[in-house]
XYZ file of C-alpha atoms in Angstrom:
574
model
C -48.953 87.970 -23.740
C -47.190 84.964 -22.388
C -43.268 87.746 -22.368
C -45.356 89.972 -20.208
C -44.689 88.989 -16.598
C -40.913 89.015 -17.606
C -40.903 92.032 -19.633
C -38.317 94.629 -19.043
C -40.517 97.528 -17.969
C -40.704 98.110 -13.822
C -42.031 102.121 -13.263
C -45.239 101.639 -11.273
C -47.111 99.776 -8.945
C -50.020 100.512 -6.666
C -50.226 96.721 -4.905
C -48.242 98.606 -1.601
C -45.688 101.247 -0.545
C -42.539 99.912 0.846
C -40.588 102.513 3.385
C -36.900 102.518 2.158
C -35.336 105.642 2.191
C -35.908 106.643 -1.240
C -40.069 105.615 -0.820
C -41.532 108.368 -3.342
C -43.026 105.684 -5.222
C -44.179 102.183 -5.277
C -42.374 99.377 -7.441
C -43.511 97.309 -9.890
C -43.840 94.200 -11.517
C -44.597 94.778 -15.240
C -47.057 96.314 -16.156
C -49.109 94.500 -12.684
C -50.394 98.411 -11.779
C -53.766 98.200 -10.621
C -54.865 101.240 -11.937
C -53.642 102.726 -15.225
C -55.124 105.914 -15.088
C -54.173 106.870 -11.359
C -51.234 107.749 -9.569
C -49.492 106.605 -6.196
C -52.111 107.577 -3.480
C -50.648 106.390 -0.376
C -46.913 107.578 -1.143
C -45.036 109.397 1.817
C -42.024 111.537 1.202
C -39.984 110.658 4.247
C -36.391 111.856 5.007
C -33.746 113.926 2.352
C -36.044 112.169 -0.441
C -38.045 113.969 -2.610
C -40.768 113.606 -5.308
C -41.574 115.924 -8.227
C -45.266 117.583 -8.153
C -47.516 115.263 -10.476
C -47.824 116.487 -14.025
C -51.126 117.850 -15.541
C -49.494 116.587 -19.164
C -51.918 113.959 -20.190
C -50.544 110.740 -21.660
C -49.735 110.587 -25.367
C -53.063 108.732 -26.815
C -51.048 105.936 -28.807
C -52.269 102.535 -29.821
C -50.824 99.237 -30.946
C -49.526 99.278 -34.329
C -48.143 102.910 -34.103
C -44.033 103.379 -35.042
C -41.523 105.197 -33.807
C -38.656 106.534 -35.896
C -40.467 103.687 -38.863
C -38.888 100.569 -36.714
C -40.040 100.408 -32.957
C -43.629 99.064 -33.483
C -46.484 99.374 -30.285
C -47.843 96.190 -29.445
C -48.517 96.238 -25.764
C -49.430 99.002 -23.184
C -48.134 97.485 -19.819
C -48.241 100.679 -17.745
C -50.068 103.868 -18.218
C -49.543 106.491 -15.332
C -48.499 109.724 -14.082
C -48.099 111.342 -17.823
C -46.049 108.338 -19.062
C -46.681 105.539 -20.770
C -44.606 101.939 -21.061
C -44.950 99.392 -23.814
C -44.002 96.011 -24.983
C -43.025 96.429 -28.348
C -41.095 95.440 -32.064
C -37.628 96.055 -33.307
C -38.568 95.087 -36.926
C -34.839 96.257 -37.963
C -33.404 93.957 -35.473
C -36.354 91.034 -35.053
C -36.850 91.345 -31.465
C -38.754 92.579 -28.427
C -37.919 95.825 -26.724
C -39.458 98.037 -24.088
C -40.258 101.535 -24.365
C -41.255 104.189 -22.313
C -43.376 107.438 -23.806
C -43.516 110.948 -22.208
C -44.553 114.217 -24.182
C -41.860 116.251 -24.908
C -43.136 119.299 -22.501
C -43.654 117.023 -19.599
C -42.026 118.370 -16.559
C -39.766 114.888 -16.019
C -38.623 114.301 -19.882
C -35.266 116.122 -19.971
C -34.213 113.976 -16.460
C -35.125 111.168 -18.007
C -33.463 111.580 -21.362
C -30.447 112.522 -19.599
C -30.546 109.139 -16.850
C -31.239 106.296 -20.011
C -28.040 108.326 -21.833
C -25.917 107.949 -18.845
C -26.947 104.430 -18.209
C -26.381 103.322 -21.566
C -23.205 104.490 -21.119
C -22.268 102.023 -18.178
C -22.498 99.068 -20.464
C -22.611 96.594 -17.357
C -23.744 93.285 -18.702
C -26.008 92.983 -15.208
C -28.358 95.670 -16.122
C -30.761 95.568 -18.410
C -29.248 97.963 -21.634
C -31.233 100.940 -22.241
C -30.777 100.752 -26.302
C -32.297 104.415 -27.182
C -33.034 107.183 -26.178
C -34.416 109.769 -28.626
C -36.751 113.164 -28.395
C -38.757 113.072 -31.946
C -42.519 114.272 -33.134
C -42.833 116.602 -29.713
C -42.507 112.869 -27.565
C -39.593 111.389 -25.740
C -39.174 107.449 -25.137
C -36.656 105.392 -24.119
C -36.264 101.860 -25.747
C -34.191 99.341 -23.199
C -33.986 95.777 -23.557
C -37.003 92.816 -23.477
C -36.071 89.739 -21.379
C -38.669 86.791 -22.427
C -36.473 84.269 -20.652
C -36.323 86.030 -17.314
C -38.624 86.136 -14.084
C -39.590 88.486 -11.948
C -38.100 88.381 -7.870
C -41.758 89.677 -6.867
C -42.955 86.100 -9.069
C -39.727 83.641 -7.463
C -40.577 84.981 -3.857
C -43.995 84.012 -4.436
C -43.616 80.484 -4.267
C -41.709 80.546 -1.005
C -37.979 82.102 0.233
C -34.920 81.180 -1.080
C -32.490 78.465 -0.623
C -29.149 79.949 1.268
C -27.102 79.612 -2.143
C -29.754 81.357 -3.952
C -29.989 84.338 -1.525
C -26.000 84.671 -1.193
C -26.090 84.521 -5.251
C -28.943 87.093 -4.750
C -27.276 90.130 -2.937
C -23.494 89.292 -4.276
C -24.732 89.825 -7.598
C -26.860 93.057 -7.001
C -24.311 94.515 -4.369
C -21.617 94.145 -7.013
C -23.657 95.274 -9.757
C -24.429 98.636 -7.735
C -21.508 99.210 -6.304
C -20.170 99.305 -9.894
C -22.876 101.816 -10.991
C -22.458 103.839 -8.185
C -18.735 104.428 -9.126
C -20.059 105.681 -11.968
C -22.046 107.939 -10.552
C -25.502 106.193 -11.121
C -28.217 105.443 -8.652
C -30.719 103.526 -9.023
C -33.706 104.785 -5.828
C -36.622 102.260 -7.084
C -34.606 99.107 -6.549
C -37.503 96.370 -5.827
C -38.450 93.170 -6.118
C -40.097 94.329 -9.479
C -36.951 95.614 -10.611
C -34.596 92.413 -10.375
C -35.102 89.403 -12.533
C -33.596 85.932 -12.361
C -32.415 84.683 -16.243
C -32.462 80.852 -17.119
C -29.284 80.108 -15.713
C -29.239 81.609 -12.719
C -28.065 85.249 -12.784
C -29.818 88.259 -11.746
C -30.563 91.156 -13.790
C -31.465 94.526 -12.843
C -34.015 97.013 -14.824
C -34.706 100.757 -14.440
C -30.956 101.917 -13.638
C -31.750 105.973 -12.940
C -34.396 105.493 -15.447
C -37.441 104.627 -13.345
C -36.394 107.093 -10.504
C -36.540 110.138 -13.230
C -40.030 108.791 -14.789
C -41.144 108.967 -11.327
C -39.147 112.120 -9.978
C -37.283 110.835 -6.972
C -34.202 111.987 -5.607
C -32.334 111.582 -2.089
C -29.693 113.267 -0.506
C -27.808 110.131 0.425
C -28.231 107.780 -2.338
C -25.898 105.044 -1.446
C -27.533 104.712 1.487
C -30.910 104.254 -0.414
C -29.796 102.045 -3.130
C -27.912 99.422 0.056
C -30.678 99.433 1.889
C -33.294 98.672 -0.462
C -30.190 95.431 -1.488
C -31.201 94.550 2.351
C -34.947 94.339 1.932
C -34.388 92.479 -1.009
C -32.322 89.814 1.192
C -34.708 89.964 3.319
C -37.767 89.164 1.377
C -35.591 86.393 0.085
C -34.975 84.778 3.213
C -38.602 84.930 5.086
C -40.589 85.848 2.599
C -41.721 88.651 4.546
C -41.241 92.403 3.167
C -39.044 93.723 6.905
C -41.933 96.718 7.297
C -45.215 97.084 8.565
C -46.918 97.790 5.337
C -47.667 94.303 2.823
C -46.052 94.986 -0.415
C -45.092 93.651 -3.657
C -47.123 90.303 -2.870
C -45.261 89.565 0.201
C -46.541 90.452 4.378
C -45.201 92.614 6.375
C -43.989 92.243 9.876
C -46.567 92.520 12.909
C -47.614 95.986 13.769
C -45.889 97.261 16.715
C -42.810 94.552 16.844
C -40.008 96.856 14.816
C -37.421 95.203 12.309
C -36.750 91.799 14.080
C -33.962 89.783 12.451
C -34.620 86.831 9.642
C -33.664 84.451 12.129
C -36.810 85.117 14.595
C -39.106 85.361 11.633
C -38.338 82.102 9.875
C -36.734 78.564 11.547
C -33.737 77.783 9.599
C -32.689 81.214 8.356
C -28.553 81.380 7.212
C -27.057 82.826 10.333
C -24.829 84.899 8.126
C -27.346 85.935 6.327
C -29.460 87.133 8.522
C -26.655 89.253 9.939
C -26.079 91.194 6.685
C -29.649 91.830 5.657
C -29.603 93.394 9.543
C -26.618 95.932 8.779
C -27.911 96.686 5.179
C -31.187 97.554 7.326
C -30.046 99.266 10.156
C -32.235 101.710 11.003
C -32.446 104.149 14.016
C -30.017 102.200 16.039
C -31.607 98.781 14.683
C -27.982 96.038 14.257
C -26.994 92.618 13.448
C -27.123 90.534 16.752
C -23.052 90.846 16.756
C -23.129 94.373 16.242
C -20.986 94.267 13.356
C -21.168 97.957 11.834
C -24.024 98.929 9.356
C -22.968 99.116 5.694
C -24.265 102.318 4.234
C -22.950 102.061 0.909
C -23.205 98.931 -2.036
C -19.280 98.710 -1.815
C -19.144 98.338 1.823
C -21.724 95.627 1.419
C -20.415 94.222 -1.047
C -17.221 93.790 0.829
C -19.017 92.620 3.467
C -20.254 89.719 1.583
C -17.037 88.701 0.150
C -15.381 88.501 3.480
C -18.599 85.500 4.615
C -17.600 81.805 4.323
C -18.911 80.886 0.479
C -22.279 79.191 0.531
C -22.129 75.994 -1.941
C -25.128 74.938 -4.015
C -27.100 71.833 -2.266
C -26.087 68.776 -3.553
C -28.117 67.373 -5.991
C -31.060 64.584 -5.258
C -29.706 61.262 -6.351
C -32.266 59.436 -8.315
C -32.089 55.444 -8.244
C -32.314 53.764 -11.296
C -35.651 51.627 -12.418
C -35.498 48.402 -10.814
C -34.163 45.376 -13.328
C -37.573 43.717 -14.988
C -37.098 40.342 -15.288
C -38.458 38.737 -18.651
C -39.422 35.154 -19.620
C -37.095 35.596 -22.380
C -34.779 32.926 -22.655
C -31.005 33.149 -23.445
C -30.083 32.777 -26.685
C -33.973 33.382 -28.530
C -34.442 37.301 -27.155
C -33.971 39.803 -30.557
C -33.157 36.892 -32.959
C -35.410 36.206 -35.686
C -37.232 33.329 -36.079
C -35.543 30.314 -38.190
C -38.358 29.178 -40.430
C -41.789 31.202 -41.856
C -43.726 30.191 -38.896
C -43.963 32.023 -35.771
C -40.902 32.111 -33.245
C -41.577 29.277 -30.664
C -39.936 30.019 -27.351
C -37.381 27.419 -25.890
C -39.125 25.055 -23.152
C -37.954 25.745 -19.894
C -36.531 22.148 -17.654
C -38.187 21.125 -15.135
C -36.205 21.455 -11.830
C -34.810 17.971 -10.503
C -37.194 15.497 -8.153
C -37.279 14.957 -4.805
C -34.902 12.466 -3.711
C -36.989 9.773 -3.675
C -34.238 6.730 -3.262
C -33.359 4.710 -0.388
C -29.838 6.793 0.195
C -32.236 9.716 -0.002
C -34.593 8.649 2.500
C -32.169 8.044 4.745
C -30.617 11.153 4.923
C -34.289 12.851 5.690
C -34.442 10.415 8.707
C -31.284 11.029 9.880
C -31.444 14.906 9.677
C -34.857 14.559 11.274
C -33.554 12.566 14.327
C -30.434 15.400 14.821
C -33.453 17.891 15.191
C -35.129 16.262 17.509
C -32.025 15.667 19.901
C -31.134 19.317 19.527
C -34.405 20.363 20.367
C -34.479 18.325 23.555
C -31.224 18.927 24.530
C -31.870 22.878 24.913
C -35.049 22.426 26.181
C -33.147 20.208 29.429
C -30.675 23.381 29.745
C -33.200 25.812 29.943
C -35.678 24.208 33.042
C -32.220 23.223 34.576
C -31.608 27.113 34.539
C -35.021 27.935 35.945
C -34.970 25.201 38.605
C -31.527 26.547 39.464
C -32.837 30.011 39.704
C -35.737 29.050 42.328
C -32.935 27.673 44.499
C -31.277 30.715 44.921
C -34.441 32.980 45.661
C -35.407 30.036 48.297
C -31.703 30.717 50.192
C -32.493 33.245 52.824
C -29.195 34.845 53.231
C -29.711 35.763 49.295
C -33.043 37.058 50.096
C -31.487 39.411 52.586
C -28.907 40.758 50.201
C -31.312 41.928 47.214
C -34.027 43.289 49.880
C -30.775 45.591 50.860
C -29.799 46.688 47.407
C -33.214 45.988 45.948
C -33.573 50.538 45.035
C -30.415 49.533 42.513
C -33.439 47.325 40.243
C -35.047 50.317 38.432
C -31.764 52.209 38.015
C -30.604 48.896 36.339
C -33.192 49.089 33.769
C -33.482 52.082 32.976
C -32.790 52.278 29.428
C -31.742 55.626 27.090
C -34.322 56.845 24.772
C -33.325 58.314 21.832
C -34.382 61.576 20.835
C -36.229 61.612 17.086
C -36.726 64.828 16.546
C -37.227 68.595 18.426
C -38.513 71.541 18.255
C -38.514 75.121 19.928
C -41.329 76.047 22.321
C -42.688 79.801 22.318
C -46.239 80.048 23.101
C -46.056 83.673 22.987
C -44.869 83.619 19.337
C -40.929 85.085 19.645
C -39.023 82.676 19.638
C -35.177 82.365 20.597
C -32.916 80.388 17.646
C -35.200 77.487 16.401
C -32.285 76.502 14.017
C -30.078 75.316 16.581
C -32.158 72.883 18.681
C -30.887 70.016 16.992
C -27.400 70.971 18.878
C -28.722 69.865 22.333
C -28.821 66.131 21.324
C -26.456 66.083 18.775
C -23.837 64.127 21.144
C -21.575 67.236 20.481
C -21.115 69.177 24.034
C -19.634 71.482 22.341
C -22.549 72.841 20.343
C -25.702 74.945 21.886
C -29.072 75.862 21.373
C -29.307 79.342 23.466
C -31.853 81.800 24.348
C -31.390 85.902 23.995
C -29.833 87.927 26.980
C -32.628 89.490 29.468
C -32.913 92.506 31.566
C -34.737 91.038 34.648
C -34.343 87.933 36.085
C -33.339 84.929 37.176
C -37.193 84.029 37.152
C -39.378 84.950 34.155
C -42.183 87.478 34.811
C -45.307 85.774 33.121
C -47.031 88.627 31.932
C -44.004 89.511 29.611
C -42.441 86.117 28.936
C -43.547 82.744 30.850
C -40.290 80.433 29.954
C -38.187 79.137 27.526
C -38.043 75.720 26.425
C -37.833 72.587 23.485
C -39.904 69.989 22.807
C -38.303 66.820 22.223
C -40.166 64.040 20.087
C -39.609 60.238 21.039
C -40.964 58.696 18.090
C -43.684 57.097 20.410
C -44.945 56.516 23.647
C -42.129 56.078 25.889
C -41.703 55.857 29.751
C -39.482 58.811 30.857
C -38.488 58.088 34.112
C -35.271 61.022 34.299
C -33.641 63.318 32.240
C -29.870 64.798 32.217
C -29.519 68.475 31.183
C -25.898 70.002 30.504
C -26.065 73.823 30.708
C -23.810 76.293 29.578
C -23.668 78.759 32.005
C -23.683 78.544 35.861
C -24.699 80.460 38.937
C -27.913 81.893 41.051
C -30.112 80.392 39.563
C -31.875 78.069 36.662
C -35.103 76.312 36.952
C -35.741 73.597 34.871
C -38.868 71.727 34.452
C -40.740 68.995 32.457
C -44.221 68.532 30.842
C -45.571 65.844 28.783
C -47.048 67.409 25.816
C -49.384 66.471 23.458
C -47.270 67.451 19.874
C -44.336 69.584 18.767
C -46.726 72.334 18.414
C -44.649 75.434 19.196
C -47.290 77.588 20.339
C -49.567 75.322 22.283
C -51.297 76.251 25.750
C -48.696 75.179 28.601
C -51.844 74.646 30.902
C -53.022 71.658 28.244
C -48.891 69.810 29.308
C -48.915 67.426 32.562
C -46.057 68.279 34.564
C -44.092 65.579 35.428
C -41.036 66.973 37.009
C -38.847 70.005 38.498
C -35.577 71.193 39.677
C -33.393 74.289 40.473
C -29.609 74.671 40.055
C -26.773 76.397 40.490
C -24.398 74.689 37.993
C -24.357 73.447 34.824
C -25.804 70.139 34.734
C -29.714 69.687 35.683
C -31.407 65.947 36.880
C -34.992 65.750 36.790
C -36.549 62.500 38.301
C -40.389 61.807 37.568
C -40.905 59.839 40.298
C -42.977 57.520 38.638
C -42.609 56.687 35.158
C -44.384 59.004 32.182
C -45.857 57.667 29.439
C -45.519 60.297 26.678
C -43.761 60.698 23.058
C -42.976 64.383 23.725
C -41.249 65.603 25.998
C -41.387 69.973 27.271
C -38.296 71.109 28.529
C -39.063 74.550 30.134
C -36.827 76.346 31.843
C -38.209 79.486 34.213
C -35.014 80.805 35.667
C -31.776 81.866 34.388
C -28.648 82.916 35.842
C -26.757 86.436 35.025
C -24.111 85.670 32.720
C -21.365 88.562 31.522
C -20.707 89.222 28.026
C -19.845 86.924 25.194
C -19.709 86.850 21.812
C -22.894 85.851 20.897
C -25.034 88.136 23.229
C -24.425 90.793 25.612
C -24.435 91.009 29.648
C -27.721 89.521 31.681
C -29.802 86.707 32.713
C -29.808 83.928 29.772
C -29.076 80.061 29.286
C -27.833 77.697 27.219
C -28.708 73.880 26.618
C -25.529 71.948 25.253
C -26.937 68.133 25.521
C -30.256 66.291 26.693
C -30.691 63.177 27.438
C -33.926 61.121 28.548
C -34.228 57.590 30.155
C -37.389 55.710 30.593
């Protein structure tokens, strides 16, 4: 029982539909089907794809223990649905675990499936799981393919959270690659899942079911290239929000809000590869649905494929150093630890000396007197410096022609202390839940002018209307209490107008009321650089910085035409 969440068998599922463009069926994780005895229910045919009519053949009635051929022995039923059956059994020729799937010999879908495991054992590709049989015998069909004990199940690595970048990259490199390869071939694949990809011991990924799960389940499409790369981009993107990028929850993982359409990784999930995110977004794209950069969609596993080769390569994180134990000291002496004893008796440990007296002799006490008496002088000596320094300083505040001169430049004092506060950490604010690029907030106090955090290109402006968006803005923590007297703002882009203000908040809660913030200060500008003055000092640890009002900037390449901002450095003195 333990090889059965990694077993090679991935034909059904009824945890949730997912709606790629070959969506017929439901995957699977094996032999995870709620229901053996029932088919799909909630399946919708949608586009050039199409699904068989469901068989009245009844499934073989087997049982562990029965053999095929005399060598393929039953020991597991993992899935038991639509006329087919799939099983977890024993090579006892070869010693090892296989997987095999059983259809009677008049069901409707047994020649297509004798026919796609004989042309995908035929490919040979080392990353897909071998189909190692496939005979028709005793008025039933099955396929035998291989068992992978060692491997683990996408659908079971996504549960535990998303992927690291490397991971991911590794992720849809491998599997564009591998279908690309098939394709050339002439082989699709149409139920490509989460079930249907596993990740071996060492790191590489596998894929099960090549044509084989399509034909138990009797999809086709029209335009299976398309099918095959965009089910490679909802695996991506599973991997990088763990989020399935549809409405529906499927294969363990939620789907996007209702109503909100496919939104890139990056505005799902804070710290999402930028690259990434991009190619999951053309592997989607979906009635007129891009990459932010509007790089062309790839429609086929070559072109994305390509597409992936041509992206800086991601390195593996560097490993966590571990310090060694500290050094235990022992009361061990040098020259008795791991000797024997000399004599019969038990090992008697060397005595340790006894550190040196006091001095206690006349030259000694001497010394203490004298180092005494050169304390004492010092002491006195810098205590007659420092009230000759205070009485001096009384002088000059008595002198009235001194008096006059600091009453004159006496609004210079607070400027003169003021002091820079460092920023600790930050984070983006969007009470209304979409957010603009939470990765890149650490830009704006990174001391690198160069660098941005920016928000998305708008429609209407330059002011926000509140009952579609309030603001945009980042919280800045402190690391405690501080007095914020001003703040500098650098900008990126100029003109009519931006509006700037800032609240003392309570956290770097991203979504918290604005009405529970004190505002503390306010200004509008037409360039690219933004003081704020809080007229009296602030007492707070975070800081809001919201802006209301952005000027219309033209085209770049990050975003197109309209009213949007950018915040290149921040800086806070108290």
């Amino acid at each position: 029982m333990a090889e059965r969440s990694t077993a090679a068998v991935d034909v059904a599922d009824n945890s949730g539909d997912e709606p790629l463009s070959a969506k017929a069926g439901k995957a699977t994780a094996d032999g995870v089907a709620e229901s053996h005895d029932t088919a799909d229910k909630n399946t919708q045919d949608t586009g050039s794809d199409q699904k068989s009519p469901e068989p009245s053949v009844a499934t073989p009635e087997l049982h562990s223990g029965h053999k095929l051929a005399r060598r393929y022995r039953l020991e597991e039923c993992v899935t038991r649905l639509d006329g087919f059956s799939s099983w977890r059994a024993v090579d006892e020729k070869l010693r090892r675990a296989v997987g095999v799937h059983l259809l009677p010999a008049d069901h409707p879908r047994a020649r297509p499936v004798l026919a796609a495991a004989r042309s995908s054992a035929l490919l040979g590709d080392p990353r897909f799981v071998q189909v190692l049989d496939a005979v028709e015998e005793n008025d039933l069909v099955y396929v035998v393919h291989e068992w992978m004990p060692d491997a683990t199940e996408l659908t079971s690595v996504l549960a535990s959270g998303p992927l690291e970048a490397h991971d991911a990259y590794q992720l849809v490199s491998q599997i564009s690659q591998a279908m690309a390869a098939a394709h050339r071939e002439g082989l699709a694949h149409l139920r490509l899942t989460p079930g249907a990809v596993l990740r071996t011991s060492s790191g590489q990924y596998r894929i099960r079911g090549l044509a084989v799960n399509a034909a138990l389940r009797g999809i086709s499409s029209d335009t299976p290239q398309r099918s095959d790369t965009e089910a490679i981009g909802a695996l991506l993107y599973a991997s990088l929000t763990q989020r399935w990028p549809y409405e529906t929850d499927a294969y363990g993982l939620s789907g996007l809000p209702k109503g909100v359409g496919l939104i890139p990784p990056d505005q799902v999930r804070a710290g999402v590869h930028r690259g990434l995110a991009e190619l999951a977004m053309r592997a989607l794209a979906n009635d007129g649905a891009t990459a932010s950069r509007q790089e062309p969609p790839c429609t086929t596993p070559d072109e994305l494929a390509k597409a992936v080769g041509e992206m800086p390569r991601i390195r593996p994180p560097e490993p966590a150093f571990t310090p060694p134990p500290e050094y235990q000291r022992t009361t061990y002496q040098q020259g008795t630890y791991g000797r024997p004893a000399a004599g019969p008796g038990p090992a008697v440990t060397q005595p340790v000396a006894a550190p040196p007296a006091p001095l206690q002799s006349r030259t000694g006490k001497a010394l203490k007197w004298a180092v005494s008496a050169l304390l004492i002088a010092a002491l006195g000596l810098g205590s007659w410096q420092l009230a000759d320094t205070l009485l001096d300083r009384n002088k000059k505040s008595d002198d009235p022609d001194t008096s006059t001169t600091n009453r004159g430049g006496g609004g210079s004092d607070g400027e003169k202390n003021s002091l820079p506060l460092a920023v600790k950490g930050a984070a983006e604010y969007y009470p209304d839940g979409k957010s603009q690029h939470p990765g890149d907030v650490k830009k704006t106090y990174d001391g690198d002018t160069s660098t941005y955090w920016r928000t998305y290109s708008f429609k209407d402006g330059p002011d926000f209307k509140p009952p579609f968006k309030e603001g945009v803005g980042i919280i800045y923590d402190l690391g405690s209490a501080k007095n914020v007297s001003a703040a500098s703002i650098l900008l990126h882009y100029g003109g009519d107008h931006t509006t700037v203000s800032l609240y003392a908040a309570d956290s770097l809660a991203p979504s918290a009321p604005l009405n529970s913030m004190k505002k503390i200060a306010s200004t509008d500008t037409t360039g690219t650089t933004a003081q704020l003055k809080t007229g009296q000092k602030a007492s707070t640890q975070y800081v809001l910085v919201w802006i209301t009002a952005m000027p219309y900037s033209p085209k770049d390449q990050y975003s197109g035409a309209g009213y949007k901002q950018a915040i290149t450095d921040v800086k806070f003195t108290g």
